[in-house]
CSV table of C-alpha atoms in Angstrom, one decimal:
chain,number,residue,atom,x,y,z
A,1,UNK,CA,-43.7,-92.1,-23.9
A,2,UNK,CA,-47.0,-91.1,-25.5
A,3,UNK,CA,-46.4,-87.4,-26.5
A,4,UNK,CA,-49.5,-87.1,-28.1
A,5,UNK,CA,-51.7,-88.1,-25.2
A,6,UNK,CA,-49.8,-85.5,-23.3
A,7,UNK,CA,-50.6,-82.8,-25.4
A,8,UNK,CA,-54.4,-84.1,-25.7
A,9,UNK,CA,-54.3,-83.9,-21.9
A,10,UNK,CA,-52.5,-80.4,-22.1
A,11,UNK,CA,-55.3,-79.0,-24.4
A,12,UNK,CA,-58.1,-79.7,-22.2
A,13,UNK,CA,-56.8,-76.3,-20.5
A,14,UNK,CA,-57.1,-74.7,-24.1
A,15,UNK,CA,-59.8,-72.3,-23.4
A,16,UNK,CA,-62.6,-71.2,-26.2
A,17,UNK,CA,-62.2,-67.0,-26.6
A,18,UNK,CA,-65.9,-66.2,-25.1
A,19,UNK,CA,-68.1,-64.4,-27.7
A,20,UNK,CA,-71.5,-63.3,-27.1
A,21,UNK,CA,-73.5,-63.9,-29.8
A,22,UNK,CA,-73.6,-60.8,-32.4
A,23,UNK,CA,-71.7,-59.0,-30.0
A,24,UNK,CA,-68.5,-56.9,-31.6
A,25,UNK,CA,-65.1,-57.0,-29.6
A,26,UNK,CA,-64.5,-54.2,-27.2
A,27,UNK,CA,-63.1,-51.2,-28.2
A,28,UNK,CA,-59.7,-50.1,-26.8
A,29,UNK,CA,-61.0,-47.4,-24.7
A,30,UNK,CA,-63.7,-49.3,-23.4
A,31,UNK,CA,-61.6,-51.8,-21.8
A,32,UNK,CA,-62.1,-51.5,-17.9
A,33,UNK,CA,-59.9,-50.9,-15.1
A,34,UNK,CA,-60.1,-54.3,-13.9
A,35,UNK,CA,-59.6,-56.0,-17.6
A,36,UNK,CA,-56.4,-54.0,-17.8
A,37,UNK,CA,-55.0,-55.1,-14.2
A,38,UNK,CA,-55.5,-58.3,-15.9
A,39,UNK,CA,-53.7,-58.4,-18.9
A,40,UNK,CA,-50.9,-56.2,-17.7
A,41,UNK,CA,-50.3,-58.9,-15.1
A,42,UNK,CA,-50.2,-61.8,-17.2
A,43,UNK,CA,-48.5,-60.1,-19.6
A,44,UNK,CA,-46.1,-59.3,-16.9
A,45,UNK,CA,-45.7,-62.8,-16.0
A,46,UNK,CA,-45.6,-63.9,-19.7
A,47,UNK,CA,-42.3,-61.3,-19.6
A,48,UNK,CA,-40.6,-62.7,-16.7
A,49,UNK,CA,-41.0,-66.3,-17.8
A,50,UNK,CA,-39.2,-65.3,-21.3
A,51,UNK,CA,-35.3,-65.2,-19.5
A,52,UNK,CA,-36.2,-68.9,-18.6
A,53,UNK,CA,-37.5,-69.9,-21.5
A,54,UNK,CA,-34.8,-68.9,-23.4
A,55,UNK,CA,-32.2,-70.5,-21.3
A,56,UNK,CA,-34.3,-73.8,-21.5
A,57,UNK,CA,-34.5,-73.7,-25.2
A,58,UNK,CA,-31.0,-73.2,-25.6
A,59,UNK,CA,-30.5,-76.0,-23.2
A,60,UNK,CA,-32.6,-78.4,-24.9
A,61,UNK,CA,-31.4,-77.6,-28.8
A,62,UNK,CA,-27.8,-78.4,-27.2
A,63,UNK,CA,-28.9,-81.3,-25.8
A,64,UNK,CA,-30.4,-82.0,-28.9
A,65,UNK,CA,-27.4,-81.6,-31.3
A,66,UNK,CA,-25.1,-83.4,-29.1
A,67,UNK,CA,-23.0,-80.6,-27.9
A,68,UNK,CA,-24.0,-80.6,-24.6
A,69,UNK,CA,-21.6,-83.0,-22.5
A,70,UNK,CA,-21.3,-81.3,-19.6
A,71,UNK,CA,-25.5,-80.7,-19.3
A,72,UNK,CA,-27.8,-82.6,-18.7
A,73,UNK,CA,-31.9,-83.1,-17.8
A,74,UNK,CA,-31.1,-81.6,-14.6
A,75,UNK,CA,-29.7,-78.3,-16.2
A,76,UNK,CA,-32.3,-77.8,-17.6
A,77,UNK,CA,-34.9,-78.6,-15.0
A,78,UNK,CA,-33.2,-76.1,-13.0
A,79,UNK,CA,-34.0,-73.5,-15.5
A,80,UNK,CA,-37.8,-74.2,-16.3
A,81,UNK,CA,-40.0,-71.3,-16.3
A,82,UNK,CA,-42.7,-71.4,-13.0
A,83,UNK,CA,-46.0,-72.7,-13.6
A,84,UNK,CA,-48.2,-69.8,-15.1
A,85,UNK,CA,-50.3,-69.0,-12.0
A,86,UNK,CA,-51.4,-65.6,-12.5
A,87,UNK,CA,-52.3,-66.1,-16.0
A,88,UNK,CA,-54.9,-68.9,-14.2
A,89,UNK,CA,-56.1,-66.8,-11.4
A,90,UNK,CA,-56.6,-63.6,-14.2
A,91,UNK,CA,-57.6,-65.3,-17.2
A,92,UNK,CA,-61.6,-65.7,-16.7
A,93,UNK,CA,-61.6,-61.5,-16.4
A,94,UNK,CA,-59.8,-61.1,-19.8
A,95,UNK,CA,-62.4,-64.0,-21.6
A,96,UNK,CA,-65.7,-62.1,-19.6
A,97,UNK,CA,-64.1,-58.9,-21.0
A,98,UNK,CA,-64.9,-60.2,-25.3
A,99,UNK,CA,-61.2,-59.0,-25.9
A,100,UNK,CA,-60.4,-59.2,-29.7
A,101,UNK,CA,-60.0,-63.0,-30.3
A,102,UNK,CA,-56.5,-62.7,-32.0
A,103,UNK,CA,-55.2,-61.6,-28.7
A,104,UNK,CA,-57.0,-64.1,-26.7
A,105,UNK,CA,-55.7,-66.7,-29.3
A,106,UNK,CA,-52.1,-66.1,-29.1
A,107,UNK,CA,-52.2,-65.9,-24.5
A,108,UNK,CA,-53.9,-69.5,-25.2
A,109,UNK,CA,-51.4,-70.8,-27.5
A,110,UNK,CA,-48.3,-69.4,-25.5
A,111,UNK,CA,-49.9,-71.1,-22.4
A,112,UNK,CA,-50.7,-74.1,-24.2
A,113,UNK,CA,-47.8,-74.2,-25.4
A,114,UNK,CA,-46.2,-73.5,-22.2
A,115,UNK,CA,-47.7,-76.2,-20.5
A,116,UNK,CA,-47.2,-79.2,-22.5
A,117,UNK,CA,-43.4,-78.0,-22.9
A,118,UNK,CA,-43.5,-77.9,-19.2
A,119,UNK,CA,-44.7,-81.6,-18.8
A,120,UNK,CA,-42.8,-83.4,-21.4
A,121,UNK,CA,-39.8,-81.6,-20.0
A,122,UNK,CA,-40.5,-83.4,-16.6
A,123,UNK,CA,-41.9,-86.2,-18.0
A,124,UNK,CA,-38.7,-87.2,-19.5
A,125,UNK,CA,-36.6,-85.8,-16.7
A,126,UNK,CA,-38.9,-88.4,-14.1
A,127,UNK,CA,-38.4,-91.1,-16.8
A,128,UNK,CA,-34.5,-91.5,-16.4
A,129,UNK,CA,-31.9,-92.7,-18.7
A,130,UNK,CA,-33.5,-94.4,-22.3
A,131,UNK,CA,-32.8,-98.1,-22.5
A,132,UNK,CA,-31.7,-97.1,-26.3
A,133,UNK,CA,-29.6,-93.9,-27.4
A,134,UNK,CA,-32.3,-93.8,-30.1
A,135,UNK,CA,-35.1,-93.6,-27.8
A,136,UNK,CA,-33.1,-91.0,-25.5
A,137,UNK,CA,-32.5,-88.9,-29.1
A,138,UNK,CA,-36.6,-88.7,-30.3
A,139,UNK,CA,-37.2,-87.4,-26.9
A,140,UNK,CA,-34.3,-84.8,-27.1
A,141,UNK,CA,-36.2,-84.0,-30.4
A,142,UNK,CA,-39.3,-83.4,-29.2
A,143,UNK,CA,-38.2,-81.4,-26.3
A,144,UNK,CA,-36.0,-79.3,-28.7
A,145,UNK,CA,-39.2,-78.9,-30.6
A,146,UNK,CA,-41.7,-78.4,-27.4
A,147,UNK,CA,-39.4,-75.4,-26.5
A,148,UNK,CA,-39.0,-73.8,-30.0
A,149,UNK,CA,-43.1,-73.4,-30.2
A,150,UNK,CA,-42.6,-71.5,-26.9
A,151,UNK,CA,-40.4,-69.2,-28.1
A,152,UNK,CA,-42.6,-68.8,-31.3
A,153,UNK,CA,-45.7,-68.2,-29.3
A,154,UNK,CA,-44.3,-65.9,-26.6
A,155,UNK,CA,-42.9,-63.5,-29.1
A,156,UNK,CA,-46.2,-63.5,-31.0
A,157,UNK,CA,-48.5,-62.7,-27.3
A,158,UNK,CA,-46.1,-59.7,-26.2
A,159,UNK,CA,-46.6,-57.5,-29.0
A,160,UNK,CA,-49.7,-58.0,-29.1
A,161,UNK,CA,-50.8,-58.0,-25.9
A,162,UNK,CA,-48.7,-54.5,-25.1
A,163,UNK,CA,-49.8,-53.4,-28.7
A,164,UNK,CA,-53.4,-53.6,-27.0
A,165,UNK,CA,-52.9,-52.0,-24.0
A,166,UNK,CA,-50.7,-48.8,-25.5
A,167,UNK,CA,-54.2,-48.3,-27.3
A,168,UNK,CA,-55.9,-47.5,-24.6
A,169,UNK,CA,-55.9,-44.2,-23.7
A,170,UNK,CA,-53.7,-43.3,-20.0
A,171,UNK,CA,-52.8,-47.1,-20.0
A,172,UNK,CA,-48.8,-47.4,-20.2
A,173,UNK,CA,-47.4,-51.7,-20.4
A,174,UNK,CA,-44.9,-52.4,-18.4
A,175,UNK,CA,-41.4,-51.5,-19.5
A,176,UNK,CA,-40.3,-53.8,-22.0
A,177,UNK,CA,-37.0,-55.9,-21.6
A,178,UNK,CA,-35.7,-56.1,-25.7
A,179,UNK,CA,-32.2,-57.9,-24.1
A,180,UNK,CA,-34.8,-60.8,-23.1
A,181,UNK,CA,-36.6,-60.6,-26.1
A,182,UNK,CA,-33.4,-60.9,-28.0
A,183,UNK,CA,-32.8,-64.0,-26.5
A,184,UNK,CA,-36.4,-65.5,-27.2
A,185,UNK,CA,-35.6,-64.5,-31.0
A,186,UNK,CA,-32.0,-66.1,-31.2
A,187,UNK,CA,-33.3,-69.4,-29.5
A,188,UNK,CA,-36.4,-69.5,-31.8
A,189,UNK,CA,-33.9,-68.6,-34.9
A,190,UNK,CA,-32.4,-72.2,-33.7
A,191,UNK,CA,-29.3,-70.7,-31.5
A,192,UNK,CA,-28.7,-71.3,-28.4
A,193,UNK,CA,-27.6,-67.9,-26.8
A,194,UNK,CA,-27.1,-69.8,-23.5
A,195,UNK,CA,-24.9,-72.4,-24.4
A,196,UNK,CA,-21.5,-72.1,-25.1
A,197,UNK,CA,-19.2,-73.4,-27.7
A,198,UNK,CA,-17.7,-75.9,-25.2
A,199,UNK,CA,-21.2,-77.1,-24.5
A,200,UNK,CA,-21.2,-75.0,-20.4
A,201,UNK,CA,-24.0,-72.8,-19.6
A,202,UNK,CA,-22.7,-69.2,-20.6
A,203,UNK,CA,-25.6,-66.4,-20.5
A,204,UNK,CA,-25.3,-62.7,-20.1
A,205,UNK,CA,-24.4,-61.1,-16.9
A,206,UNK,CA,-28.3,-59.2,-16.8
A,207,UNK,CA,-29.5,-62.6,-17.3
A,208,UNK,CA,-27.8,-64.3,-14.3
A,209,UNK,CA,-28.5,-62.2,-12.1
A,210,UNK,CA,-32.2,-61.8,-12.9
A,211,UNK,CA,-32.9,-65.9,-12.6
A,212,UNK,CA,-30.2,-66.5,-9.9
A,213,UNK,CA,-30.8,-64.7,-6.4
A,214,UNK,CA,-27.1,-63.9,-4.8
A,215,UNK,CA,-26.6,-64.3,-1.5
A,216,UNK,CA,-23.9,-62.4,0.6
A,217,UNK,CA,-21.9,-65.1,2.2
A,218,UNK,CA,-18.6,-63.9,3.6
A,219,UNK,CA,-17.4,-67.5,4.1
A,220,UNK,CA,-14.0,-68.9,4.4
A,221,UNK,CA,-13.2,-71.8,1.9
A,222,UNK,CA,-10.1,-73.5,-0.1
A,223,UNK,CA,-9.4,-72.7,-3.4
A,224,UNK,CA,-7.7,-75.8,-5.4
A,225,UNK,CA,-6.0,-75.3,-8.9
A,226,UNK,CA,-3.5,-76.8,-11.1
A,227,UNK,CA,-1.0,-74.4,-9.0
A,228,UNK,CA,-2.2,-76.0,-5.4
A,229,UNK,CA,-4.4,-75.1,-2.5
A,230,UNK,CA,-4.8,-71.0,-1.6
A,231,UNK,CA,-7.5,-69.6,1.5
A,232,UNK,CA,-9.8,-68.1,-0.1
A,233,UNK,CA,-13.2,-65.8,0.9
A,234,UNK,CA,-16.4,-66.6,-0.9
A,235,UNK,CA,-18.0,-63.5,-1.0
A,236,UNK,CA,-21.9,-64.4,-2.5
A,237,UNK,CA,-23.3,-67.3,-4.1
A,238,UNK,CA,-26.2,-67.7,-6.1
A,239,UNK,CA,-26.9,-71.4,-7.6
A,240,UNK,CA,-25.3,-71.2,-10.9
A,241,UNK,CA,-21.9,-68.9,-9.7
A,242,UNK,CA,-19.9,-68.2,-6.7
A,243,UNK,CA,-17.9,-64.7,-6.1
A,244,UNK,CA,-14.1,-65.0,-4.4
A,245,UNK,CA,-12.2,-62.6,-2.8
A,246,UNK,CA,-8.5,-62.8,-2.3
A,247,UNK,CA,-7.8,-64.3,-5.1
A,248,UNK,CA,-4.9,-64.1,-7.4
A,249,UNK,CA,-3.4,-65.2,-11.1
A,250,UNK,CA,-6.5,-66.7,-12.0
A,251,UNK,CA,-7.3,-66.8,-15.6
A,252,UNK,CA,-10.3,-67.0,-17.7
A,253,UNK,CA,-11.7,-70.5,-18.4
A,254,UNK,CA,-9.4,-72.1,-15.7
A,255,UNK,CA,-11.1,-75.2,-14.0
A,256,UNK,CA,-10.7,-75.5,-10.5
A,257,UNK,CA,-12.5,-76.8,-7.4
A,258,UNK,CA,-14.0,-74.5,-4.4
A,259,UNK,CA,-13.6,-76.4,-0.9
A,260,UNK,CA,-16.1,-75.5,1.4
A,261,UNK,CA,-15.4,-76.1,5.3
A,262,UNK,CA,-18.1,-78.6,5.8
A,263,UNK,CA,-15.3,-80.9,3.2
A,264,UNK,CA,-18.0,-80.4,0.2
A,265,UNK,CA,-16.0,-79.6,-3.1
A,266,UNK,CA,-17.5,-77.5,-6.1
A,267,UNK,CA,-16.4,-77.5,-9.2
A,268,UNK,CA,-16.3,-75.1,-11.3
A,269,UNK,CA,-14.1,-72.0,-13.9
A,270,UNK,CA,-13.4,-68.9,-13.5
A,271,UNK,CA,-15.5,-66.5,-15.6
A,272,UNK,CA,-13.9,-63.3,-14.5
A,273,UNK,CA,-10.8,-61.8,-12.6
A,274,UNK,CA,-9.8,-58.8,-11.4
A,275,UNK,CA,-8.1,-56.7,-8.1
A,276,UNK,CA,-8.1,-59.9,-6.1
A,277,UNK,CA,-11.9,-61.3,-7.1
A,278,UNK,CA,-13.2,-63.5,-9.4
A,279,UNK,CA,-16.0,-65.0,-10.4
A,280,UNK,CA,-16.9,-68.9,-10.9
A,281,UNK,CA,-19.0,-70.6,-12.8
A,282,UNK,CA,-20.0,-73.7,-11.2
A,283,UNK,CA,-20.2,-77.1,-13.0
A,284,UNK,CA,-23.5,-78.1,-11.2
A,285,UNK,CA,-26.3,-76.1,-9.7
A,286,UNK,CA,-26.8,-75.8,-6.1
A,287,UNK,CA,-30.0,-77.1,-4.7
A,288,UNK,CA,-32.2,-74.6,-3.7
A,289,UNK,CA,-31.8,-75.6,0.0
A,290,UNK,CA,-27.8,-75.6,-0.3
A,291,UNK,CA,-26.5,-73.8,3.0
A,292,UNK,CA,-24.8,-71.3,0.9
A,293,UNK,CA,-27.8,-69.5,-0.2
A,294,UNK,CA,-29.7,-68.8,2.6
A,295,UNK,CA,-32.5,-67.4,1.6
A,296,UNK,CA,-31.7,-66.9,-1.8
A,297,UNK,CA,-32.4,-70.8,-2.3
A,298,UNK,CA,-35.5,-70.6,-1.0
A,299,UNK,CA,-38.1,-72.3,-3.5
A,300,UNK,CA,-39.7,-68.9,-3.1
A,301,UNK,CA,-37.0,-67.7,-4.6
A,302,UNK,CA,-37.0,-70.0,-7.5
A,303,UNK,CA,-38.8,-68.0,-10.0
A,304,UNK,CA,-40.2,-64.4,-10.0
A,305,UNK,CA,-44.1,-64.5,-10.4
């Protein structure tokens, strides 16, 4: 795969900071209304996209290291952050705006950086298996790499960005999520706060629930465990996790299989367990059309913009 003639191809979207000739940057307070609405919604974006980018760089530096068995590509296709559309429709009012350039430089390098990690991840996904375990390993490396200059470049914009608009005077950023920042900083450090030990996806709860839409099912199904088959209620499902009622003696980290009535059969472990309910962890990701999510799955539904 030629990586460099993707990231050629990727910089062609590399924008120049726009500077009229002599011309100072704008002050703080002289930014306009309009500028503002700008960078307040691509920093916004910038800020939603940081969950899924950590998720995928902890995904990828597992796949990397080997410690991933149970993930794969798909995983972490599944997690990608969406395609930075507002930062395309607002961009051209920040450039016309002669915002100081080190702000302009670091959106540009995030995004850049954004979208060449977005394209070698699905290059390699469309690509398949490597005809050598050496060929599958460089790419593994270069993906773990892509998604650490992400990280890098996303924690260098917010500041800034946010540092800019707190100067102007009655402008307020949006409220600042440090748990997801957190995450950006261990996965940049070379963790992977998403992964755990055993190599399964493992995230906080916050963190879930903000990439993964639940869906109140209320849905009868088999449970199957080492102990035998039990009726069972699923409660809500989102594409990662499935919550059961009328449950009982079900420990933490048990495998087991959910047995839908159409005959499908998910597998998955339990996560958490209490008064009857418990929550699974499922071994692969529903599609976003699965029947259990409604419209939850909705490819709408993928990704907040």
């Amino acid at each position: 795969m030629a990586y460099q003639q993707l990231f050629a191809r990727e910089l062609k979207h590399w924008m120049t900071p726009v500077q009229t000739s002599g011309a100072s940057p704008v002050s703080a307070d002289a930014i306009s209304a309009e500028t503002l609405g700008a960078l307040r919604a691509i920093l916004v974006e910038i800020e939603e996209a940081s969950v899924y980018i950590a998720i995928t760089t902890s995904i990828a530096g597992a796949l990397h290291c080997g410690r991933a068995k149970e993930l794969t590509l798909k995983h972490l296709t599944g997690y990608l952050p969406a395609s930075p559309e507002v930062y395309r429709r607002q961009i051209d009012t920040v450039l016309a705006a002669n915002m100081p350039s080190d702000v302009i430089l670091r959106l540009q390098a995030y995004h850049a950086r954004l979208g060449y990690a977005l394209r070698l991840s699905q290059a390699i996904a469309d690509a398949g298996p490597a005809p050598f375990q050496t060929i599958r390993g460089v790419e593994f490396e270069k993906l773990n790499e892509a998604w650490h200059r992400v990280c890098g470049t996303a924690l260098a914009v917010i500041p800034a960005v946010r540092e800019l608009m707190a100067s102007v005077r009655f402008s307020r950023p949006p409220v600042n999520n440090e748990h997801a920042e957190a995450l950006l900083r261990s996965a940049k450090a070379g963790g992977q706060p998403c992964v755990a030990d055993d190599g399964t996806m493992c995230m906080p709860r916050w963190a879930e629930s903000r990439v993964h839409a639940r869906q109140i099912v209320q849905r009868r199904a088999r449970l199957l465990t080492p102990r035998g088959t039990s009726a069972v209620v699923i409660d809500n499902a989102s594409r990662s996790g499935i919550g059961l009622s009328g449950v009982d003696g079900l420990a933490v980290g048990m495998a087991l299989t959910i047995e839908l009535d159409t005959g499908e059969k998910l597998p998955g472990k339990v996560m958490w367990g209490r008064a009857g309910r418990a929550g699974v962890m499922l071994d692969t990701m529903l599609e976003f059309d699965h029947p259990l999510l409604g419209r939850a799955g909705d490819a709408s539904a993928k990704k907040p913009r």
